[in-house]
Short mmCIF file of C-alpha atoms in Angstrom, two decimals:
data_model
loop_
_atom_site.label_atom_id
_atom_site.label_comp_id
_atom_site.label_asym_id
_atom_site.label_seq_id
_atom_site.Cartn_x
_atom_site.Cartn_y
_atom_site.Cartn_z
CA MET A 29 29.08 -8.06 0.71
CA VAL A 30 27.31 -5.14 2.38
CA PRO A 31 28.97 -3.60 5.49
CA LEU A 32 28.08 -5.29 8.80
CA LYS A 33 28.36 -4.15 12.40
CA ILE A 34 29.78 -7.44 13.64
CA ASN A 35 33.42 -8.41 13.28
CA LEU A 36 33.71 -11.72 11.47
CA PRO A 37 36.42 -14.14 12.67
CA GLU A 38 39.32 -14.53 10.28
CA GLY A 39 38.49 -17.12 7.62
CA PHE A 40 34.79 -17.33 8.49
CA LEU A 41 33.75 -16.64 4.91
CA ASN A 42 36.05 -19.28 3.44
CA GLU A 43 34.39 -22.21 1.67
CA GLU A 44 34.50 -25.42 3.71
CA THR A 45 32.97 -28.88 3.97
CA ARG A 46 30.72 -29.74 6.90
CA CYS A 47 29.05 -33.16 7.24
CA GLY A 48 30.00 -33.91 3.65
CA PHE A 49 28.21 -30.75 2.45
CA THR A 50 30.10 -27.93 0.74
CA VAL A 51 29.33 -24.63 2.43
CA THR A 52 30.13 -22.03 -0.22
CA ARG A 53 31.37 -18.51 0.34
CA GLN A 54 28.01 -17.27 -0.96
CA LEU A 55 26.16 -19.19 1.77
CA LYS A 56 28.68 -18.04 4.37
CA GLU A 57 27.93 -14.43 3.40
CA VAL A 58 24.21 -15.06 3.94
CA TRP A 59 25.03 -16.55 7.34
CA ALA A 60 27.13 -13.49 8.17
CA VAL A 61 24.26 -11.11 7.38
CA GLU A 62 21.88 -13.20 9.49
CA LEU A 63 24.31 -13.35 12.42
CA ASP A 64 24.63 -9.58 12.21
CA LEU A 65 20.83 -9.36 12.41
CA LEU A 66 20.87 -11.74 15.39
CA VAL A 67 23.42 -9.67 17.31
CA GLU A 68 21.39 -6.49 16.75
CA PHE A 69 18.21 -8.33 17.74
CA ASP A 70 19.88 -9.65 20.89
CA ARG A 71 21.04 -6.13 21.81
CA VAL A 72 17.48 -4.81 21.69
CA CYS A 73 16.05 -7.77 23.60
CA LYS A 74 18.61 -7.48 26.40
CA LYS A 75 18.03 -3.73 26.64
CA HIS A 76 14.30 -4.26 27.21
CA GLY A 77 14.38 -7.54 29.14
CA ILE A 78 12.71 -9.48 26.33
CA ARG A 79 13.04 -13.27 26.44
CA TYR A 80 13.64 -15.38 23.36
CA VAL A 81 15.08 -18.74 22.32
CA ALA A 82 16.05 -20.43 19.07
CA SER A 83 13.34 -22.26 17.17
CA GLY A 84 13.16 -25.24 14.81
CA GLY A 85 16.28 -25.94 12.79
CA THR A 86 18.19 -23.24 14.65
CA ILE A 87 17.87 -25.24 17.90
CA LEU A 88 19.01 -28.32 16.01
CA GLY A 89 21.94 -26.41 14.53
CA ALA A 90 23.01 -25.12 17.95
CA VAL A 91 22.84 -28.59 19.52
CA ARG A 92 24.23 -30.74 16.71
CA HIS A 93 26.56 -28.39 14.81
CA HIS A 94 27.23 -25.55 17.29
CA GLY A 95 26.10 -23.25 14.50
CA PHE A 96 24.10 -23.40 11.30
CA ILE A 97 22.99 -26.72 9.87
CA PRO A 98 25.39 -26.82 6.90
CA TRP A 99 22.63 -26.81 4.26
CA ASP A 100 20.41 -24.33 6.08
CA ASP A 101 20.08 -20.67 5.13
CA ASP A 102 18.03 -19.05 7.88
CA LEU A 103 17.70 -18.30 11.58
CA ASP A 104 14.47 -18.93 13.50
CA LEU A 105 13.70 -17.42 16.90
CA MET A 106 10.63 -17.60 19.15
CA MET A 107 9.34 -15.90 22.27
CA PRO A 108 6.19 -15.83 24.43
CA ARG A 109 3.41 -13.66 23.03
CA ALA A 110 3.82 -11.06 25.81
CA ASP A 111 7.51 -10.63 24.95
CA TYR A 112 6.67 -10.53 21.24
CA GLU A 113 4.19 -7.72 21.81
CA GLN A 114 6.76 -5.84 23.89
CA LEU A 115 9.27 -6.24 21.06
CA CYS A 116 6.76 -4.92 18.52
CA ALA A 117 6.15 -1.90 20.75
CA VAL A 118 9.84 -0.87 20.87
CA ALA A 119 11.02 -2.10 17.47
CA GLN A 120 10.29 1.05 15.47
CA ASP A 121 12.47 3.13 17.80
CA GLU A 122 15.25 0.56 18.19
CA PHE A 123 15.92 -0.85 14.74
CA LYS A 124 17.41 1.82 12.50
CA ASP A 125 19.36 2.28 9.27
CA THR A 126 19.64 -1.02 7.40
CA TYR A 127 17.75 -2.96 10.08
CA PHE A 128 14.02 -3.18 9.41
CA PHE A 129 11.53 -4.84 11.76
CA GLN A 130 8.73 -6.23 9.63
CA THR A 131 5.16 -7.14 10.46
CA GLU A 132 1.95 -6.52 8.56
CA TYR A 133 1.53 -3.38 10.66
CA THR A 134 4.94 -1.91 9.78
CA ASP A 135 4.97 -3.13 6.17
CA PRO A 136 1.49 -3.68 4.67
CA GLY A 137 1.31 -6.72 2.44
CA PHE A 138 3.81 -8.83 4.42
CA MET A 139 0.94 -10.76 6.06
CA ARG A 140 2.61 -13.66 7.84
CA GLY A 141 1.31 -13.73 11.43
CA PHE A 142 4.88 -13.40 12.73
CA ALA A 143 7.76 -10.92 12.36
CA ARG A 144 11.03 -10.69 10.48
CA LEU A 145 14.10 -8.57 11.04
CA ARG A 146 15.55 -7.63 7.63
CA ASN A 147 18.72 -6.12 6.24
CA SER A 148 17.31 -3.65 3.70
CA GLN A 149 20.55 -3.40 1.72
CA THR A 150 20.40 -7.07 0.73
CA ALA A 151 17.99 -9.44 -1.04
CA GLY A 152 16.28 -12.48 0.44
CA ILE A 153 13.35 -12.96 -1.94
CA GLN A 154 11.32 -16.13 -1.54
CA CYS A 155 11.08 -17.75 -4.97
CA PHE A 156 7.32 -18.28 -4.87
CA GLU A 157 6.90 -14.51 -4.44
CA PHE A 158 9.52 -13.36 -6.95
CA ASN A 159 7.20 -13.01 -9.95
CA LYS A 160 4.55 -11.25 -7.90
CA ARG A 161 6.76 -8.21 -7.36
CA TYR A 162 5.39 -7.46 -3.92
CA ARG A 163 6.25 -4.04 -2.53
CA PHE A 164 7.15 -5.05 1.00
CA ASN A 165 10.75 -5.28 2.24
CA GLN A 166 12.49 -8.43 0.96
CA GLY A 167 15.98 -8.15 2.40
CA ILE A 168 17.79 -11.08 4.03
CA PHE A 169 15.89 -11.96 7.20
CA ILE A 170 15.61 -13.81 10.47
CA ASP A 171 12.20 -15.11 11.56
CA ILE A 172 10.68 -14.18 14.93
CA PHE A 173 7.69 -16.25 16.05
CA PRO A 174 5.28 -15.57 18.94
CA MET A 175 4.55 -18.59 21.16
CA ASP A 176 1.09 -19.22 22.57
CA GLU A 177 -0.24 -21.71 25.09
CA VAL A 178 -1.87 -24.82 23.62
CA VAL A 179 -5.12 -25.90 25.26
CA ASP A 180 -5.10 -29.53 26.40
CA ASP A 181 -8.49 -30.35 24.90
CA ASP A 182 -8.66 -31.57 21.30
CA GLN A 183 -12.18 -30.26 20.69
CA LEU A 184 -11.38 -26.77 21.97
CA LEU A 185 -8.12 -26.79 20.01
CA SER A 186 -9.96 -27.73 16.82
CA GLN A 187 -12.50 -24.95 17.34
CA GLN A 188 -9.71 -22.45 17.97
CA ASN A 189 -7.89 -23.63 14.84
CA HIS A 190 -10.99 -23.28 12.67
CA LYS A 191 -11.67 -19.76 13.89
CA ALA A 192 -8.03 -18.68 13.49
CA LYS A 193 -7.86 -19.96 9.90
CA LYS A 194 -11.03 -18.07 8.91
CA LEU A 195 -9.81 -14.81 10.43
CA PHE A 196 -6.36 -15.05 8.83
CA ALA A 197 -7.88 -15.86 5.43
CA LYS A 198 -10.07 -12.76 5.63
CA ALA A 199 -7.08 -10.61 6.61
CA CYS A 200 -5.13 -11.94 3.60
CA ILE A 201 -7.98 -11.24 1.18
CA LEU A 202 -8.27 -7.66 2.39
CA SER A 203 -4.50 -7.22 2.25
CA GLU A 204 -4.42 -8.39 -1.38
CA MET A 205 -6.91 -5.67 -2.25
CA THR A 206 -4.51 -2.98 -1.05
CA ASP A 207 -0.72 -2.76 -1.14
CA ARG A 208 -0.04 -6.46 -1.65
CA PHE A 209 -1.22 -6.45 -5.26
CA PRO A 210 1.05 -4.44 -7.60
CA PRO A 211 -0.54 -2.73 -10.64
CA ASP A 212 2.13 -3.61 -13.23
CA ARG A 213 1.62 -7.33 -13.86
CA LYS A 214 0.70 -8.91 -17.17
CA PRO A 215 -3.04 -8.31 -17.70
CA THR A 216 -5.38 -11.29 -17.31
CA TRP A 217 -9.10 -11.49 -16.54
CA LYS A 218 -8.29 -12.65 -13.02
CA TYR A 219 -5.90 -9.77 -12.59
CA ALA A 220 -8.44 -7.28 -14.00
CA TYR A 221 -11.03 -8.53 -11.51
CA LYS A 222 -8.66 -8.08 -8.58
CA LEU A 223 -7.47 -4.74 -9.88
CA PHE A 224 -11.08 -3.53 -10.05
CA GLY A 225 -11.50 -4.51 -6.39
CA HIS A 226 -8.22 -2.79 -5.56
CA TYR A 227 -9.33 0.55 -6.94
CA LEU A 228 -12.93 0.22 -5.74
CA PHE A 229 -12.29 -0.90 -2.18
CA GLY A 230 -8.55 -0.49 -1.58
CA SER A 231 -8.58 3.06 -0.26
CA PHE A 232 -11.50 2.27 2.07
CA ILE A 233 -9.76 -0.85 3.41
CA ARG A 234 -6.53 1.07 3.87
CA GLN A 235 -8.16 4.08 5.53
CA TYR A 236 -9.95 1.98 8.13
CA HIS A 237 -7.20 -0.66 8.50
CA LEU A 238 -9.69 -3.46 7.95
CA GLN A 239 -7.01 -6.09 7.28
CA ASP A 240 -5.34 -5.11 10.56
CA ARG A 241 -8.61 -5.60 12.42
CA TYR A 242 -8.94 -9.18 11.22
CA LEU A 243 -5.25 -9.81 11.87
CA LYS A 244 -5.61 -8.59 15.45
CA LYS A 245 -8.65 -10.88 15.90
CA PHE A 246 -6.54 -13.73 14.54
CA GLU A 247 -3.74 -12.96 17.00
CA ARG A 248 -6.19 -12.75 19.91
CA THR A 249 -7.63 -16.11 18.89
CA CYS A 250 -4.16 -17.70 18.87
CA ALA A 251 -3.51 -16.20 22.30
CA GLN A 252 -6.87 -16.97 23.88
CA TYR A 253 -5.53 -19.64 26.26
CA ASN A 254 -2.45 -17.71 27.34
CA GLY A 255 -2.25 -17.34 31.10
CA THR A 256 -4.46 -20.39 31.74
CA GLY A 257 -1.65 -22.65 32.90
CA GLN A 258 -1.47 -25.02 29.94
CA LYS A 259 1.37 -27.55 29.68
CA ARG A 260 2.51 -26.72 26.15
CA TRP A 261 3.46 -23.73 24.03
CA SER A 262 3.53 -23.65 20.25
CA LEU A 263 3.80 -21.39 17.18
CA LEU A 264 0.06 -21.22 16.57
CA SER A 265 0.18 -18.10 14.40
CA PHE A 266 2.70 -19.82 12.09
CA GLN A 267 1.46 -23.39 11.78
CA PHE A 268 -1.46 -23.98 14.09
CA SER A 269 -1.82 -27.73 13.58
CA ASN A 270 1.86 -28.69 13.48
CA ARG A 271 2.56 -30.32 16.84
CA GLY A 272 6.25 -30.53 15.92
CA HIS A 273 6.53 -26.94 17.17
CA ASP A 274 5.23 -27.81 20.63
CA LEU A 275 7.40 -26.95 23.61
CA SER A 276 6.92 -27.75 27.28
CA VAL A 277 6.16 -24.95 29.73
CA TYR A 278 8.46 -22.01 29.06
CA SER A 279 10.29 -20.07 31.79
CA GLU A 280 13.46 -18.04 32.19
CA ASP A 281 15.15 -20.78 34.23
CA GLY A 282 14.42 -23.14 31.36
CA ILE A 283 16.83 -21.35 29.00
CA ILE A 284 20.49 -22.19 28.42
CA SER A 285 23.05 -20.73 25.99
CA LEU A 286 24.96 -22.77 23.42
CA ASP A 287 27.75 -21.87 21.03
CA PHE A 288 26.44 -20.88 17.63
CA GLU A 289 29.23 -20.16 15.15
CA PHE A 290 31.06 -17.31 16.95
CA VAL A 291 28.10 -16.05 19.05
CA GLN A 292 25.86 -17.47 21.78
CA MET A 293 22.36 -18.78 21.11
CA PRO A 294 19.67 -19.18 23.83
CA VAL A 295 17.84 -22.51 23.54
CA PRO A 296 15.20 -24.30 25.66
CA LYS A 297 16.76 -26.41 28.40
CA ASP A 298 14.48 -29.31 27.41
CA PHE A 299 15.76 -29.21 23.81
CA ASP A 300 16.15 -33.00 23.77
CA ALA A 301 12.42 -33.69 24.19
CA HIS A 302 11.55 -30.90 21.76
CA LEU A 303 13.95 -32.10 19.06
CA LYS A 304 12.88 -35.75 19.45
CA ASN A 305 9.26 -34.69 19.03
CA LYS A 306 10.12 -32.64 15.95
CA TYR A 307 12.81 -34.71 14.22
CA GLY A 308 13.01 -38.14 15.90
CA ASP A 309 16.68 -39.23 15.77
CA TYR A 310 17.86 -35.64 15.53
CA MET A 311 21.58 -36.35 15.92
CA THR A 312 21.69 -38.16 12.55
CA PRO A 313 22.02 -35.46 9.86
CA LYS A 314 19.37 -35.47 7.14
CA GLN A 315 19.06 -32.91 4.37
CA ILE A 316 15.41 -31.87 4.49
CA ALA A 317 13.70 -28.80 3.04
CA ASN A 318 13.03 -25.78 5.24
CA TYR A 319 9.60 -24.20 5.63
CA HIS A 320 10.18 -21.07 3.56
CA GLY A 321 11.33 -22.85 0.38
CA ASP A 322 14.00 -21.60 -1.99
CA VAL A 323 15.21 -18.03 -1.60
CA ILE A 324 16.99 -15.70 -4.03
CA PHE A 325 19.85 -14.28 -1.97
CA ASP A 326 22.12 -11.34 -2.76
CA THR A 327 24.52 -9.96 -0.17
CA ASP A 328 25.76 -7.17 -2.45
CA ARG A 329 22.54 -5.63 -3.78
CA SER A 330 19.20 -4.59 -2.30
CA TYR A 331 16.02 -6.47 -3.14
CA THR A 332 14.80 -3.23 -4.76
CA VAL A 333 17.55 -3.50 -7.37
CA ILE A 334 16.87 -7.20 -8.01
CA LEU A 335 13.16 -6.60 -8.56
CA ALA A 336 13.75 -3.51 -10.71
CA ASP A 337 16.08 -5.51 -12.99
CA LYS A 338 13.54 -8.30 -13.42
#
């Protein structure tokens, strides 16, 4: 495993059984890398007064398991849009060496609508992207989602959703015509067509940051009701229509800390209502798939080596 800044408790990497599920040493090493990312992320957030809490399965893990869900392989965090933008502003100066803060703006082609903090010496390649040989950083990661206020009017919400989807689709199309589309794939007519567009328009799109312009419009659309006193927050830039991400009004006094493996994890104080909305009977363990799908992990080698060997 690559060197980490954190000191792992004795025996942490040992294989064990949790909830009838065998947690292998390989998965424990992935957890260790992600916890190292979390501690570095927490350091930066505390330094700059940036608020964040766990999200999704990470909240569930903190509440039900006091750590990772045994069959889970990632960490999800979320923060209000204002804090997210503050984080993006300081990230380039704060995250150094193996730590890489990733957005479309720092790593063209990533195109997610949220951020990831990566360990560049490792591999965390999502399987559906493996054959595409994308150039952006694909080290082991933790997800960082901006939260936006959700307007309490179904018609306005639908209009906002429609506009956001169109803007994000345009940003993705422009991104694919630049750095997102590698030139060394097996030739096909579809590939040749896209490659023609890449060479014809790619430099123009890159020079004038056209994909960034649409992405910024998308982000502004997601944030358009922020500061209007709505009752709910959600991860609109991740999954606009998924109400399972909804959270009641967010504030600093609405955050508590829970044990998470051998560190502390901030979670929303109203986690019970949030988890019931998202999972129903959340205290009964169920092995369900995560959002990002299967991932090719390697805690010894960089993603650059894995892709070069392909």
